[in-house]
Amino acid sequence: MSDDAPARDFVRDIVEADRASGALEVVTRFPPEPNGYLHIGHVKSAALNFGIAAEYPEGRCYLRFDDTNPTRESEEYVESMKEDLRWLGFSWEGRLTHASDYFEDLFELALRLVRKGKAYVDDQGPEEIRASRGTLIEPGRESPSRQRATEENEDLLLRMRAGEFPEGSMVLRAKIDMASPNLNLRDPVMYRILHRPHQNTGRRWCIYPMYDWAHGQCDYFEGVTHSLCTLEFEDHRALYDWFLAALEVEPRPRQYEFARLNLDYTVLSKRTLIRLVDAGHVDGWDDPRMPTLRGMRRRGYPPAAIREFCRRIGVTRKDSVVEMGSLEHCVRAELDAAAPRAMCVMDPLKLVIVNYPEDREETLSAPNHPRNPEFGRRELPFSREIWIERADFMAEPAPGFFRLAPGREVRLRFAWLVTCIDYLCDDAGEVREVRCTYDPDTRGGSAPDGRKVKGALHWVCAKRSAAAEVRLFDRLFTVADPAASEDLISVLNPESRRVVPNALVEANLAEASPGAFYQFERQGYFCADAVDSAPGLPVFNRIVTLRDTWARRRQARPEPARSRPPGA
RNA sequence: UGGGGUGUAGCCAAGUGGUAAGGCACGGGACUUUGACUCCCGCAUUCCCAGGUUCGAAUCCUGGCACCCCAGCCA
């Protein structure tokens, strides 16, 4: 699929314009904070940053871990992020950095600001600083420390670094404007004291730079030309520029903001995702229902589909919520081309072919892909008794139902045409068995007389099939905007995972290797779970359903014989 | 109520003074050994609203309205 049309958006237009006016380099960076797992929202940013760099021969994109807060970050997250990004197909070659790689340079720059009288050590406590910051509509008050002599500021800063002071006792602040309507400019904190080990620098530091102080300067160190971030940093741009100007460094990187990704029926805030994991509402960060890369990978989403999705949604400055259906479309498109076909019966109903000899067994041949012969063919065992999907038979067919029913002829895919002559029920009235005759002239599934049958059923041989567990995933929440809900938990979809413990698959699928994916005909795309699937005992995750106009039609009607959860 | 942003179809999104691209979704049809895929057709007389400028406005001007972000020693 990966479409021909190159992405175009306002950021790329800016880059183009800069090139047109003589800029030689295009340097970007993807700067995640290693304090959690990457989710699809991050991919939008990664795709933008890595994508733009890849569009120019001399373009570069750094993978830079924004690790300025040792209280929240860990090596584990660094590793998981690298792995997830590699899986997605992004590469950074030698350009893997950390904000912490620049701590020493950053400190030099801070000293420079202090000497210029543009930064000072404030010994007010956190509460005092907060109280004197003012509000949205009232200016702040200047700290008494603001008048401190340059030499004393320098001395204090050195001693902060040396570890002479306890956490919270003082900070380094930029001297800007306590009355600015932009709160970010009211003497923002540059360094705080944290006697904590850092995932990258160990115990070398006990003062750590704040994001605003570190980020722009790191961009400068790396020669970043276009520093792309999300909309909530818009107000920070003035500060970003102020630091660079105060430092008088050149050339200066420029910050541009774009809207972050939102997806309906899920949440993309790290805080909320953590809550779901910690409270056990999902099995972990790699739960197939999670919008994390690990979740999507385990679910079976192809990385190319995720990239294509990011290309399609575009990049703008408008807050937006993209429909899950858009992502699913990309997943289906990718899988339709890439997935070999197979048959799986989830809710088995026995079908007996009365005119087929009891002791006969034979093998039928089926293509593994309807359009692509390169997928080869496979053999399907067949015998007098087979399993079909319970939903494919109706004793009293509803209007529009063209599958099996008394007197109806349908095709058993790649096998024969069969006609229902009878069915048996148990005491509860539940259909237990369907009896058919088959037409021996229709081997392979087509009639020599050219007669058409509308229905085609998937099936497995009763004698030779394999058991499998199938997990049917659906959207995590029942409402489009769960984050807006007063009680997130109450709005979780209780049917976001339904387990079918005793599904039946073609015998050859018993050994499906973890991660292998298939289209189960007429049902959806599935992949052998990488964790729970074992040889001889496969577990299949439903990646996404097939489009199903029949189900949609039934759902639209008031007579919901088998009701499905929203979005099923 | 200070500052910064954003309003084009159900959801994304082009468009930058010359008469509303495209995708998803949806509806209809064709094809079909998957009710899939593919293909065709349809889907905004109107661009948040109201005035104004202009031969001509989604685009320019004025005034409103709605929504988002900002008061961490988080990023």
XYZ file of C-alpha atoms (C1' of nucleotides) in Angstrom:
643
model
C 0.000 0.000 0.000
C 2.432 2.673 1.222
C 1.097 5.418 -0.946
C 3.038 7.260 -3.566
C 1.878 10.751 -2.701
C 4.482 12.254 -0.381
C 3.108 13.820 2.753
C 2.591 17.560 2.626
C 1.895 19.686 5.611
C 2.658 23.064 7.071
C 5.862 21.878 8.712
C 7.206 20.475 5.476
C 6.218 23.699 3.766
C 8.307 25.634 6.267
C 11.254 23.324 5.744
C 10.913 23.698 1.983
C 10.746 27.457 2.252
C 13.860 27.485 4.423
C 15.680 25.381 1.890
C 14.552 27.662 -0.884
C 16.008 30.610 0.956
C 19.379 28.975 1.295
C 19.322 26.852 4.429
C 21.710 23.985 3.915
C 20.693 21.567 6.597
C 17.571 19.865 7.789
C 18.054 18.521 11.274
C 15.272 17.286 13.533
C 15.026 15.262 16.671
C 12.532 12.919 18.274
C 12.801 13.604 22.008
C 10.772 11.203 24.156
C 11.099 11.291 27.903
C 11.963 7.753 28.989
C 9.280 7.577 31.620
C 6.832 5.154 30.055
C 6.111 3.184 26.955
C 5.630 4.699 23.540
C 2.091 4.854 22.208
C 0.629 5.702 18.843
C 0.558 9.376 19.733
C 4.339 9.327 19.883
C 4.472 7.707 16.489
C 2.918 10.751 14.899
C 5.803 12.809 16.195
C 8.439 10.215 15.376
C 7.069 9.840 11.863
C 7.175 13.594 11.372
C 10.702 14.026 12.663
C 12.291 10.948 11.133
C 10.191 11.390 8.021
C 11.255 14.931 7.262
C 14.918 14.147 7.807
C 14.652 11.186 5.464
C 13.263 13.399 2.735
C 16.553 15.235 2.353
C 19.834 13.672 1.323
C 21.682 15.461 4.081
C 18.800 15.363 6.544
C 19.413 14.033 10.049
C 17.117 13.105 12.877
C 18.384 12.431 16.370
C 16.743 10.059 18.753
C 17.272 12.101 21.873
C 16.097 10.884 25.246
C 14.858 13.849 27.151
C 16.106 12.665 30.487
C 16.255 15.729 32.679
C 14.201 14.374 35.543
C 15.823 11.385 37.259
C 12.847 10.889 39.527
C 10.724 9.592 36.715
C 13.014 8.086 34.165
C 14.646 4.738 33.805
C 16.907 2.681 31.630
C 14.129 0.185 31.096
C 12.082 2.769 29.259
C 15.042 3.843 27.177
C 15.496 0.290 25.981
C 11.831 -0.320 25.321
C 11.572 2.870 23.301
C 14.533 1.952 21.154
C 13.079 -1.450 20.527
C 9.649 -0.086 19.659
C 11.075 2.506 17.297
C 13.185 -0.075 15.544
C 10.148 -2.272 15.166
C 8.336 0.625 13.553
C 11.136 0.956 11.073
C 12.832 4.154 12.179
C 16.589 4.331 12.305
C 18.933 6.823 13.864
C 22.261 5.156 13.204
C 24.857 7.015 15.263
C 22.461 9.726 16.311
C 21.281 8.408 19.626
C 21.705 11.007 22.332
C 20.415 12.047 25.707
C 19.736 15.472 27.069
C 21.984 14.282 29.863
C 24.888 13.908 27.430
C 24.964 17.704 27.444
C 24.710 18.358 31.168
C 28.245 19.721 31.300
C 27.777 22.039 28.315
C 24.463 23.125 29.689
C 26.053 24.020 32.961
C 28.674 26.124 31.183
C 25.917 27.983 29.414
C 24.104 28.537 32.682
C 27.228 30.029 34.148
C 27.413 32.320 31.154
C 23.893 33.533 31.800
C 24.686 34.106 35.447
C 27.732 36.171 34.526
C 25.638 38.194 32.166
C 23.295 38.942 35.024
C 20.510 37.050 33.304
C 20.093 34.295 35.848
C 20.139 34.160 39.624
C 20.042 31.715 42.456
C 16.805 31.955 44.362
C 16.661 30.569 47.882
C 12.915 30.826 48.161
C 11.187 27.520 48.715
C 8.796 25.946 46.219
C 5.752 27.391 47.992
C 7.118 30.912 47.979
C 7.976 30.692 44.345
C 4.529 29.483 43.522
C 2.898 32.138 45.641
C 4.901 34.934 44.067
C 4.353 33.813 40.483
C 1.030 35.628 40.325
C -1.956 34.295 38.423
C -3.281 34.345 34.903
C -4.545 37.855 35.441
C -2.209 39.258 38.096
C 1.501 39.849 37.714
C 3.971 38.046 39.937
C 6.261 39.552 42.573
C 9.983 39.680 42.208
C 11.985 37.479 44.512
C 14.294 39.180 47.036
C 17.050 37.013 45.525
C 16.653 38.769 42.223
C 19.025 41.487 43.350
C 21.780 39.105 44.365
C 25.223 40.065 43.105
C 26.588 38.216 40.091
C 29.600 36.855 41.978
C 27.387 35.486 44.696
C 25.081 33.872 42.140
C 28.024 32.197 40.506
C 29.376 30.995 43.814
C 26.006 29.659 44.879
C 25.432 27.888 41.588
C 28.812 26.181 41.850
C 27.996 25.115 45.366
C 24.576 23.862 44.298
C 26.336 21.649 41.850
C 28.840 20.597 44.478
C 26.010 19.263 46.575
C 26.191 21.696 49.465
C 22.464 22.288 49.641
C 19.451 20.119 50.285
C 16.722 19.486 47.749
C 14.249 22.300 47.457
C 16.439 24.830 49.205
C 17.358 26.803 46.120
C 17.049 26.943 42.372
C 18.630 28.786 39.505
C 16.175 31.081 37.779
C 16.304 33.067 34.569
C 15.859 36.788 35.190
C 13.171 37.765 32.729
C 9.937 39.459 33.713
C 7.721 38.695 36.680
C 4.929 40.721 35.121
C 4.861 38.967 31.781
C 1.416 37.846 30.671
C 3.185 34.680 29.546
C 3.711 32.771 32.778
C 6.643 30.925 31.310
C 8.595 34.155 31.285
C 8.098 34.921 34.978
C 11.635 34.014 35.962
C 11.406 30.319 35.114
C 13.423 27.778 37.058
C 16.461 26.503 35.161
C 17.969 24.104 37.691
C 16.612 22.345 40.715
C 18.486 20.318 43.306
C 17.785 16.615 43.226
C 20.044 14.294 45.159
C 19.048 11.413 42.997
C 20.893 9.012 40.750
C 20.238 9.417 37.063
C 19.664 6.609 34.582
C 22.454 7.855 32.335
C 24.771 9.971 34.465
C 24.579 8.015 37.682
C 25.569 10.131 40.660
C 27.605 12.711 38.826
C 24.969 15.395 39.252
C 22.718 16.629 41.995
C 21.263 19.521 40.077
C 19.156 18.861 37.025
C 18.030 21.223 34.281
C 14.374 21.887 33.644
C 12.889 21.060 30.252
C 12.718 24.655 29.046
C 16.313 25.280 29.870
C 17.645 22.048 28.476
C 15.625 21.546 25.374
C 16.462 24.487 23.190
C 20.121 24.370 24.129
C 20.322 20.673 23.292
C 18.718 21.485 19.961
C 21.458 24.048 19.469
C 24.216 21.596 20.421
C 22.946 19.108 17.881
C 22.472 21.644 15.143
C 18.742 21.051 15.062
C 17.116 23.351 12.550
C 13.454 22.547 13.121
C 12.429 21.644 16.645
C 8.975 20.126 16.398
C 6.761 19.743 19.409
C 3.111 19.651 20.331
C 0.743 22.558 20.766
C 0.910 22.746 24.535
C 4.455 24.070 24.182
C 3.349 27.022 22.148
C 3.636 29.360 25.099
C 7.103 28.036 25.760
C 8.398 29.215 22.425
C 8.995 32.712 23.774
C 11.200 31.235 26.453
C 12.884 28.904 24.005
C 13.808 31.949 21.940
C 14.742 34.031 24.952
C 17.416 31.588 26.112
C 18.951 31.324 22.679
C 18.971 35.090 22.273
C 20.383 35.705 25.742
C 23.147 33.232 25.031
C 23.831 34.848 21.667
C 24.445 31.531 19.983
C 24.112 30.912 16.251
C 22.618 29.419 14.261
C 19.473 29.248 16.280
C 17.045 26.351 16.036
C 13.403 27.252 15.632
C 10.487 25.651 17.400
C 7.267 24.768 15.587
C 4.224 23.244 17.180
C 1.680 20.817 15.788
C -1.430 19.151 17.193
C -0.946 15.922 19.065
C -2.847 12.820 18.003
C -6.067 11.843 19.692
C -7.917 8.651 18.855
C -11.489 7.916 19.761
C -12.485 5.035 22.067
C -9.103 4.983 23.726
C -6.813 7.150 25.822
C -3.363 8.385 24.943
C -2.267 9.999 28.147
C 0.588 8.306 29.886
C -0.951 8.962 33.247
C -4.195 7.243 32.319
C -2.461 4.346 30.650
C -0.431 3.791 33.800
C -3.610 3.744 35.786
C -5.116 1.044 33.601
C -2.030 -1.084 33.955
C -1.585 -0.575 37.694
C -5.206 -1.233 38.504
C -5.152 -4.388 36.435
C -7.807 -3.327 33.960
C -5.460 -4.524 31.272
C -2.757 -7.124 31.532
C 0.165 -4.806 31.021
C 1.754 -2.368 28.626
C 1.679 -4.994 25.920
C -1.954 -5.893 26.373
C -3.324 -6.090 22.830
C -6.014 -3.589 23.716
C -3.517 -0.912 24.646
C -2.702 1.895 22.199
C 0.946 1.403 23.067
C 3.340 0.213 20.420
C 3.905 -2.913 22.443
C 0.192 -3.492 22.637
C -0.313 -2.950 18.956
C 2.627 -5.137 18.119
C 1.287 -7.983 20.223
C -2.148 -7.449 18.773
C -0.610 -7.881 15.345
C -0.789 -4.407 13.829
C 1.791 -4.220 11.051
C 4.236 -1.363 11.499
C 3.664 -0.298 7.904
C -0.015 0.181 8.669
C 0.780 2.428 11.593
C 3.136 4.488 9.469
C 0.581 4.763 6.703
C -1.996 5.887 9.222
C 0.300 8.661 10.378
C 0.824 9.739 6.806
C -2.883 9.937 6.198
C -3.935 11.922 9.240
C -1.687 14.806 8.323
C -0.029 17.377 10.519
C -1.825 20.582 11.445
C -2.325 22.971 14.327
C -5.907 21.973 14.907
C -6.983 19.882 17.866
C -8.531 16.764 16.464
C -9.757 13.312 17.306
C -9.188 10.711 14.661
C -11.600 7.826 14.354
C -10.303 4.380 15.162
C -11.865 3.274 11.894
C -9.223 5.178 10.039
C -6.439 3.232 11.732
C -8.308 -0.016 11.198
C -8.629 0.719 7.535
C -4.857 0.970 7.235
C -4.403 -2.248 9.170
C -6.826 -4.110 6.912
C -5.279 -2.745 3.760
C -1.856 -3.908 4.801
C -3.015 -7.293 6.012
C -5.245 -8.002 3.047
C -2.171 -8.004 0.862
C 0.124 -9.699 3.336
C -1.914 -12.305 5.180
C -2.287 -15.895 4.024
C -5.846 -17.160 4.337
C -6.996 -19.923 6.621
C -10.220 -21.163 8.137
C -11.254 -21.119 11.758
C -14.574 -22.026 13.300
C -15.239 -20.187 16.527
C -18.666 -21.444 17.441
C -18.858 -24.921 15.920
C -21.993 -26.527 14.630
C -21.767 -30.038 13.245
C -22.642 -30.555 9.632
C -23.119 -34.125 8.407
C -23.054 -34.905 4.702
C -25.421 -37.817 4.508
C -24.491 -38.957 1.024
C -20.766 -38.832 1.663
C -19.305 -42.249 2.551
C -18.623 -42.678 6.230
C -15.136 -44.063 5.854
C -13.992 -41.739 3.114
C -11.359 -39.056 3.684
C -9.849 -36.938 1.033
C -7.764 -33.870 0.563
C -8.741 -30.685 -1.172
C -6.458 -27.974 -2.356
C -6.925 -24.302 -1.555
C -4.965 -21.204 -2.525
C -3.436 -19.342 0.386
C -4.290 -16.005 -1.136
C -7.103 -15.152 -3.513
C -5.091 -12.801 -5.698
C -1.484 -13.652 -5.108
C -0.339 -17.095 -6.329
C 3.031 -16.602 -4.679
C 1.425 -17.541 -1.397
C 1.081 -21.070 -2.742
C -1.566 -23.609 -1.874
C -2.383 -25.818 1.050
C -4.216 -29.063 1.538
C -7.488 -29.322 3.372
C -8.617 -32.643 4.811
C -12.271 -33.425 4.259
C -14.666 -36.066 5.560
C -18.339 -36.790 6.076
C -18.553 -34.654 9.188
C -17.327 -31.109 9.349
C -17.749 -28.106 11.602
C -19.308 -24.904 10.395
C -20.007 -21.612 12.134
C -23.212 -21.629 14.124
C -24.060 -18.184 12.795
C -23.980 -19.583 9.267
C -27.122 -21.601 9.757
C -30.625 -20.383 10.484
C -33.538 -22.754 10.796
C -35.735 -19.827 9.951
C -33.638 -17.540 7.803
C -33.988 -13.842 8.422
C -34.626 -11.564 5.453
C -31.444 -11.033 3.527
C -29.729 -14.065 5.049
C -28.218 -16.084 2.246
C -26.253 -18.691 4.100
C -27.375 -22.181 5.069
C -31.012 -22.921 5.887
C -33.347 -25.811 5.218
C -33.564 -26.389 1.498
C -30.742 -23.940 0.733
C -27.619 -24.743 -1.189
C -24.328 -23.094 -0.242
C -20.692 -23.571 -1.008
C -18.244 -25.033 1.466
C -15.255 -23.009 0.586
C -12.810 -24.880 -1.679
C -14.865 -28.068 -1.191
C -18.365 -28.795 -2.422
C -21.814 -27.388 -2.817
C -24.086 -28.750 -0.130
C -27.823 -28.509 0.390
C -29.453 -28.599 3.775
C -32.058 -31.317 4.016
C -32.610 -31.418 7.744
C -31.400 -30.304 11.132
C -31.566 -31.679 14.652
C -32.248 -29.816 17.861
C -31.660 -30.660 21.479
C -34.297 -30.457 24.197
C -33.651 -26.778 24.661
C -34.411 -26.150 21.038
C -30.820 -25.392 20.216
C -29.677 -26.634 16.824
C -27.237 -29.492 17.359
C -26.594 -30.770 13.897
C -27.259 -29.836 10.325
C -27.702 -32.515 7.706
C -26.853 -31.936 4.103
C -26.309 -33.673 0.833
C -23.387 -32.748 -1.338
C -23.165 -32.610 -5.100
C -20.246 -34.849 -6.154
C -19.870 -32.854 -9.364
C -18.871 -29.723 -7.519
C -15.506 -30.683 -6.130
C -13.475 -27.569 -5.404
C -16.664 -25.563 -5.026
C -17.955 -24.791 -8.473
C -20.794 -26.380 -10.372
C -20.184 -27.627 -13.902
C -23.658 -26.537 -14.892
C -22.712 -23.011 -13.980
C -25.369 -22.545 -11.312
C -24.574 -19.907 -8.765
C -24.872 -20.078 -5.026
C -24.624 -16.928 -3.035
C -23.409 -18.244 0.268
C -19.918 -19.531 0.950
C -19.086 -21.040 4.309
C -15.782 -21.612 6.013
C -15.419 -24.938 7.758
C -12.977 -27.396 9.273
C -12.857 -31.158 9.016
C -14.261 -32.846 12.117
C -11.707 -35.630 11.937
C -8.656 -33.572 11.369
C -8.653 -30.110 12.815
C -6.782 -28.459 15.640
C -7.959 -26.762 18.778
C -7.048 -23.165 19.360
C -7.799 -20.392 21.744
C -8.981 -17.234 20.079
C -9.075 -13.821 21.697
C -11.506 -11.348 20.243
C -10.468 -7.813 20.965
C -12.618 -4.786 20.691
C -12.266 -1.151 21.627
C -11.197 -0.561 25.218
C -13.924 1.933 26.036
C -17.603 2.186 25.297
C -17.542 5.911 24.680
C -15.714 7.911 22.061
C -14.090 10.256 24.550
C -13.325 8.297 27.707
C -11.027 11.004 29.031
C -14.037 13.285 29.341
C -15.829 10.775 31.499
C -16.103 11.501 35.207
C -15.358 7.870 35.929
C -13.001 6.314 33.468
C -13.412 2.826 34.841
C -17.156 2.811 34.470
C -16.764 3.417 30.818
C -14.385 0.538 30.124
C -15.768 -1.903 27.600
C -16.458 -5.145 29.493
C -16.284 -6.959 26.170
C -13.012 -5.497 25.028
C -11.652 -9.019 25.226
C -13.714 -12.109 24.683
C -11.977 -15.433 24.868
C -13.029 -18.355 22.723
C -11.271 -21.255 24.431
C -12.318 -23.978 22.017
C -12.097 -22.719 18.509
C -11.214 -25.111 15.724
C -8.645 -24.314 13.093
C -7.205 -26.083 10.102
C -4.875 -28.786 11.288
C -1.824 -27.104 9.804
C -2.322 -24.084 12.051
C -1.604 -26.056 15.197
C 2.056 -25.205 14.815
C 1.579 -21.560 13.886
C 4.681 -19.736 14.989
C 4.296 -16.840 17.398
C 3.616 -13.645 15.522
C 2.428 -15.427 12.388
C -0.664 -13.758 11.009
C -3.548 -14.983 8.911
C -6.829 -13.935 7.583
C -9.422 -16.305 8.960
C -11.769 -16.217 6.049
C -14.928 -14.202 6.523
C -13.916 -13.245 10.061
C -10.880 -11.078 10.316
C -7.151 -10.955 10.666
C -5.508 -12.875 13.469
C -2.021 -13.410 14.722
C -0.549 -16.130 16.882
C 0.082 -14.519 20.241
C 3.774 -14.042 20.822
C 3.542 -14.789 24.521
C 0.834 -17.379 25.099
C 0.851 -19.301 21.876
C 2.622 -22.660 22.070
C 3.295 -25.339 19.472
C 0.279 -27.583 19.349
C -1.730 -25.127 21.401
C -1.998 -21.930 19.441
C -3.566 -18.753 20.764
C -4.807 -16.321 18.150
C -5.400 -12.631 18.682
C -7.943 -10.927 16.528
C -6.130 -7.986 15.029
C -9.164 -6.498 13.339
C -12.388 -7.815 11.868
C -13.118 -7.899 8.192
C -15.570 -5.298 7.013
C -18.877 -6.975 7.508
C -21.847 -5.442 5.745
C -24.097 -8.252 6.900
C -23.340 -7.631 10.564
C -23.693 -3.928 10.031
C -27.036 -4.390 8.441
C -28.228 -6.652 11.219
C -27.024 -4.215 13.809
C -28.903 -1.400 12.182
C -32.099 -3.380 12.571
C -34.166 -3.588 15.734
C -34.058 -7.410 15.835
C -30.591 -8.049 17.226
C -30.614 -11.834 17.496
C -26.945 -11.832 18.511
C -26.162 -8.447 19.864
C -22.620 -7.251 19.564
C -20.884 -4.620 21.649
C -20.390 -1.227 20.058
C -17.866 -1.458 17.350
C -17.742 -5.232 17.211
C -11.313 38.026 33.173
C -4.426 38.169 31.138
C -1.597 35.639 27.354
C -1.148 32.017 23.392
C -3.827 29.133 19.697
C -7.799 26.862 16.558
C -12.677 26.900 13.795
C -13.848 23.830 5.958
C -18.897 17.341 5.693
C -19.975 12.330 10.866
C -14.034 12.019 11.410
C -9.262 13.620 9.295
C -7.707 17.273 5.585
C -6.394 20.416 0.888
C -7.365 25.299 -0.299
C -3.658 31.572 0.710
C -9.063 36.811 -4.132
C -11.443 33.537 -9.635
C -16.333 30.203 -7.994
C -15.045 23.937 -2.173
C -9.033 18.404 -3.660
C -8.303 13.742 -1.364
C -8.873 9.897 2.457
C -11.900 7.459 6.295
C -16.977 6.621 7.433
C -21.689 6.273 5.214
C -25.511 5.065 1.077
C -26.283 2.733 -3.730
C -24.569 -0.434 -7.773
C -21.055 -3.951 -10.464
C -17.801 -8.024 -9.777
C -16.922 -12.150 -6.565
C -15.517 -19.653 -4.530
C -14.548 -14.580 1.722
C -21.680 -10.516 2.790
C -13.921 -9.671 2.131
C -10.889 -7.420 -1.701
C -11.481 -4.485 -6.245
C -14.297 -1.166 -9.318
C -18.193 2.539 -10.374
C -21.740 6.241 -8.529
C -23.481 9.466 -4.608
C -22.179 12.314 -0.289
C -20.506 20.876 1.879
C -24.904 26.048 -3.590
C -21.095 26.456 1.090
C -16.366 27.063 4.697
C -18.253 29.153 13.239
C -21.698 33.707 13.087
C -22.823 38.870 11.594
C -21.600 42.979 8.920
C -18.171 45.280 5.330
C -14.532 45.736 0.914
C -14.630 43.666 -4.204
C -17.073 42.409 -10.722
C -15.916 38.213 -7.592
C -14.556 36.217 -0.548
C -13.472 29.886 2.797
C -9.439 33.301 1.523
C -9.103 40.615 2.791
C -11.346 44.125 6.860
C -14.447 44.911 11.412
C -17.163 42.944 15.360
C -18.846 38.706 17.776
C -19.179 33.362 19.246
C -17.214 28.498 20.379
C -13.370 25.316 21.706
C -8.127 24.112 23.293
C -3.475 25.388 26.131
C -0.811 28.152 30.287
C -0.421 29.794 37.327
C 5.274 22.037 38.384
C 11.537 22.865 41.594
C 6.941 17.676 35.196
C 7.908 17.036 30.039
